[in-house]
XYZ file of C-alpha atoms in Angstrom:
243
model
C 24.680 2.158 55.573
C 25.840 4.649 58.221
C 24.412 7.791 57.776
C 27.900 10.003 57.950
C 29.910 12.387 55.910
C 33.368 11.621 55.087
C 34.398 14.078 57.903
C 32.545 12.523 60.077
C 33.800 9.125 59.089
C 37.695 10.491 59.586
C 36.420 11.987 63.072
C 35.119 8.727 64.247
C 38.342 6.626 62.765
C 40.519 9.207 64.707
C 38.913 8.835 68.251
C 39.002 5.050 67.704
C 42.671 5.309 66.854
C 43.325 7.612 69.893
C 41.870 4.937 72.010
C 43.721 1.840 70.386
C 40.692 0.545 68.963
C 40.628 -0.746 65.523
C 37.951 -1.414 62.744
C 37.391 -1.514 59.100
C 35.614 0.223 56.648
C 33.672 -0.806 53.652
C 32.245 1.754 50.723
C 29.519 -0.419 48.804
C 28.946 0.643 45.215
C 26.579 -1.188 43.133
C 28.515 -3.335 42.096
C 28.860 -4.480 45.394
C 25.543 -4.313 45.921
C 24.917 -6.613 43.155
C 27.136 -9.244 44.263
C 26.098 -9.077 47.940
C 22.362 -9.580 47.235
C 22.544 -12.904 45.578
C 25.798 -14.030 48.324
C 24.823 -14.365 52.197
C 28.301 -14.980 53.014
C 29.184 -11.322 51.457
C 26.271 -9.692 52.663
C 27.580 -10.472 56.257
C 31.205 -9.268 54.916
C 29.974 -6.245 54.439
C 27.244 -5.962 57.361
C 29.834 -6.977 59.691
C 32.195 -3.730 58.898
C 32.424 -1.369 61.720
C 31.604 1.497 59.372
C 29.307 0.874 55.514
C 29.434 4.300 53.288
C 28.229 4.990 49.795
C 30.564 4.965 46.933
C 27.586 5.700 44.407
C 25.009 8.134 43.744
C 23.038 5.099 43.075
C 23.114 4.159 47.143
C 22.532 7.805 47.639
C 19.870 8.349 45.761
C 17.740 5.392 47.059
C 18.388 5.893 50.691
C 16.599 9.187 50.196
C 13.643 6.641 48.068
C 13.464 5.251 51.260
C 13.161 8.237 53.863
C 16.817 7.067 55.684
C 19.111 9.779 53.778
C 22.810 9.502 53.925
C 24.966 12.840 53.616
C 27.107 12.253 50.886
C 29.169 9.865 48.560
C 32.272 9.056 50.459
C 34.780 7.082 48.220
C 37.732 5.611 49.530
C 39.575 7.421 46.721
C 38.496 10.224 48.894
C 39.710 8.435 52.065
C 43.263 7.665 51.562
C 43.578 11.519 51.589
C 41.309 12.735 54.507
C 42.490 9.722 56.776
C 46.100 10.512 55.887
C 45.638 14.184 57.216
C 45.323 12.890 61.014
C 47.617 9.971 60.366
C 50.580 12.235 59.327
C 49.293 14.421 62.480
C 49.329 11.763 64.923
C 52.366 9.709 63.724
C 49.946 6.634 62.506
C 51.594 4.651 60.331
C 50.096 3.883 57.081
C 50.223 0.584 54.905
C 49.412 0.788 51.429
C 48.741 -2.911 49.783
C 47.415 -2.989 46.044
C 47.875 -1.462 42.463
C 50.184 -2.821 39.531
C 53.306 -3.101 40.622
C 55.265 0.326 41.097
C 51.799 2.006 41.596
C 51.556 1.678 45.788
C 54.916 3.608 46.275
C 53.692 6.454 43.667
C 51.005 6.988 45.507
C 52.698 6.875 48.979
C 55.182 9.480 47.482
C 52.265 11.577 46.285
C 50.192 11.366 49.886
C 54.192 11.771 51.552
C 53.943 15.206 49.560
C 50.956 16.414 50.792
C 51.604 15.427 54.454
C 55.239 15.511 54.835
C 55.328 13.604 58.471
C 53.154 10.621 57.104
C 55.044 7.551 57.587
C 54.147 4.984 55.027
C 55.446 1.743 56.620
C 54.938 -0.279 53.788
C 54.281 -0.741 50.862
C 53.088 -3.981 48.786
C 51.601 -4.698 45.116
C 50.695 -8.907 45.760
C 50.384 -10.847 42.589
C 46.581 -10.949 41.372
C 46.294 -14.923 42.377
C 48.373 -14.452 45.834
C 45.692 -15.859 47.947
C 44.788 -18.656 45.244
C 46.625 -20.592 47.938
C 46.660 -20.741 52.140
C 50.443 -20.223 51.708
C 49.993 -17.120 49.533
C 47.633 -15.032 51.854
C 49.602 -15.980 54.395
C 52.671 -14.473 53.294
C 50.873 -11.062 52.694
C 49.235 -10.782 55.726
C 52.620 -11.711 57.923
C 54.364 -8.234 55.659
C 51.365 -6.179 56.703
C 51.439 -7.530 60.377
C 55.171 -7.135 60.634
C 55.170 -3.200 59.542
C 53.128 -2.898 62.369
C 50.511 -0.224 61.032
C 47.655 1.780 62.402
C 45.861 2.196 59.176
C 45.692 0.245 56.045
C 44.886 1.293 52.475
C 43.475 -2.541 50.667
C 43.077 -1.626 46.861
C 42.450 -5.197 45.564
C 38.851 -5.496 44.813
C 35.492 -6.820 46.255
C 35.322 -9.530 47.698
C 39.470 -10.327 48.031
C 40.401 -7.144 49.581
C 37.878 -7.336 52.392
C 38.400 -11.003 53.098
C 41.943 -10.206 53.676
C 40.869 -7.330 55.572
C 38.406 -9.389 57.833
C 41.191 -11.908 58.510
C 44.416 -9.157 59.143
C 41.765 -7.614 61.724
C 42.344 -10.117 63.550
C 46.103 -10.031 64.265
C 46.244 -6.125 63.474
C 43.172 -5.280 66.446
C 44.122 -1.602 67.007
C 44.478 -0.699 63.354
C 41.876 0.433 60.700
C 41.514 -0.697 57.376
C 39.503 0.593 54.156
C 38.725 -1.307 51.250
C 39.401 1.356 48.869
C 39.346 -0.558 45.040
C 41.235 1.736 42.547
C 41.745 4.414 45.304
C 45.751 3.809 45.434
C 45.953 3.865 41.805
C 43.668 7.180 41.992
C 46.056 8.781 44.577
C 49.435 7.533 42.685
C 47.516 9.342 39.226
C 48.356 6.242 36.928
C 44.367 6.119 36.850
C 42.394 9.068 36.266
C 39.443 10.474 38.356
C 36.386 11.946 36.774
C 35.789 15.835 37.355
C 34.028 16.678 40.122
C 31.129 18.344 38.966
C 30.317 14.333 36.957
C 31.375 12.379 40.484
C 28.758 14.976 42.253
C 26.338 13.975 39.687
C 26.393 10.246 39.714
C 28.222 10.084 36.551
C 31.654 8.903 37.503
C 31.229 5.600 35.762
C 30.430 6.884 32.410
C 33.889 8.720 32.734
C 35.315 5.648 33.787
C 33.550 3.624 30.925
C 35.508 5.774 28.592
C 38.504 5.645 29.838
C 38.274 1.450 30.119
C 35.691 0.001 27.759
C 37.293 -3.217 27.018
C 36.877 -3.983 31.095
C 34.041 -1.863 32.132
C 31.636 -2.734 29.570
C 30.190 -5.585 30.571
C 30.209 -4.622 34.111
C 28.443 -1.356 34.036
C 26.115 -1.352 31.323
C 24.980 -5.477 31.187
C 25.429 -6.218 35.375
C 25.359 -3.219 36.773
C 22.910 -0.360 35.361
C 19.949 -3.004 35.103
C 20.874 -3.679 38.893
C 20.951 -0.050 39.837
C 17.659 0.698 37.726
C 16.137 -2.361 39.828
C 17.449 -1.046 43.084
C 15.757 2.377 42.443
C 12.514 1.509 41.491
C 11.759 -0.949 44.408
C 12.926 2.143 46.479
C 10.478 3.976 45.185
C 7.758 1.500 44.927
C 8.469 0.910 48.987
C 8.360 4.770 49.414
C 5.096 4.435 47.528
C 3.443 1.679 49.598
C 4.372 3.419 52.533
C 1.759 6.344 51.991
């Protein structure tokens, strides 16, 4: 993970946009995690991003096990407002693709009424199996490549939003994009965010839990606490056998 806060990470996105260079951005959680340490081909999806910052305490917490600290959490529910500052600033159009249907435009009116001279360019909610075929992803990423944006908002879920991401960089070179999960639905409030004093705590996903226990269940408390619990005591057993 790059050790950076999340205004550092906006800084660095900025001065790459200035220069009309482009990248991508993932924010590993433990889920993630989990899934890229038993998948080689999504460990190098997510090596390969030109910037890798905690969303979890979890990641946090054990890069400070280890003695390689990171500053902070930065979520891309945090993102998609701290990138849109400098966007709206800078006349960088913005692409929002993700969400329910309905949801993507909420949330670009919401972020439009913060920063009245962002220009959203576009704004797209694909069907959940749009890329079960070639013909599907295809006809996603030509909407995206025809707005012609400089930064992209992907809210459609590890591993699918940052394959699509990996192939759009491609055709897109000068433009950014951040995998950002539930961050559009966050920023179009049709989904809830925890308090801050719980998210500052690592307790986000027990908020979450409650608000969605018939889909969270299983993934938090059967895949994803044992993981986390397994991730932080071989940080500290490495921290150990260091001494």
């Amino acid at each position: 993970m790059d050790a950076l806060s999340e205004r550092e990470v906006v800084r660095r996105v900025a001065v790459a946009l200035e220069a009309g260079k482009g990248g991508r951005i993932v924010t590993p959680n433990v889920d993630i995690c989990r899934a890229v340490a038993t998948d080689p081909a999504l460990e190098e999806l997510v090596c390969t991003a030109d910037l890798v910052v905690p969303d979890g305490m979890p990641l946090v917490w054990a890069a400070r096990l280890l003695g390689t600290p990171v500053p902070q959490r930065v979520t891309g529910a945090d993102l998609i407002w701290s990138l849109s500052e400098p966007a709206a600033r800078h006349g960088w159009p913005v692409y929002l693709l993700g969400g329910p249907p309905g949801v993507a435009r909420r949330a670009a009116d919401r972020l439009s009424s913060r920063h009245p001279r962002l220009e959203i360019c576009g704004v797209h909610a694909p069907p959940y199996h749009f890329d079960a075929t070639p013909e599907g992803a295809a006809r996603v990423r030509r909407m995206v490549v025809a707005a012609r944006p400089r930064l992209v908002f992907v809210g459609l879920g590890f591993p699918r939003q940052d394959r699509l991401i990996a192939d759009l960089r491609e055709e897109l070179p000068d433009a950014w994009f951040v995998g950002c999960g539930a961050a559009i639905a966050f920023a179009a409030g049709t989904v809830a965010r925890a308090p801050r004093w719980m998210r500052r705590a690592g307790l986000e996903w027990v908020f979450r839990l409650a608000a969605e226990p018939g889909r969270l269940t299983r993934r938090y408390l059967v895949d994803d606490l044992p993981f986390a619990v397994r991730l932080l005591a071989g940080c500290l057993a490495t921290r150990f056998s260091r001494r």
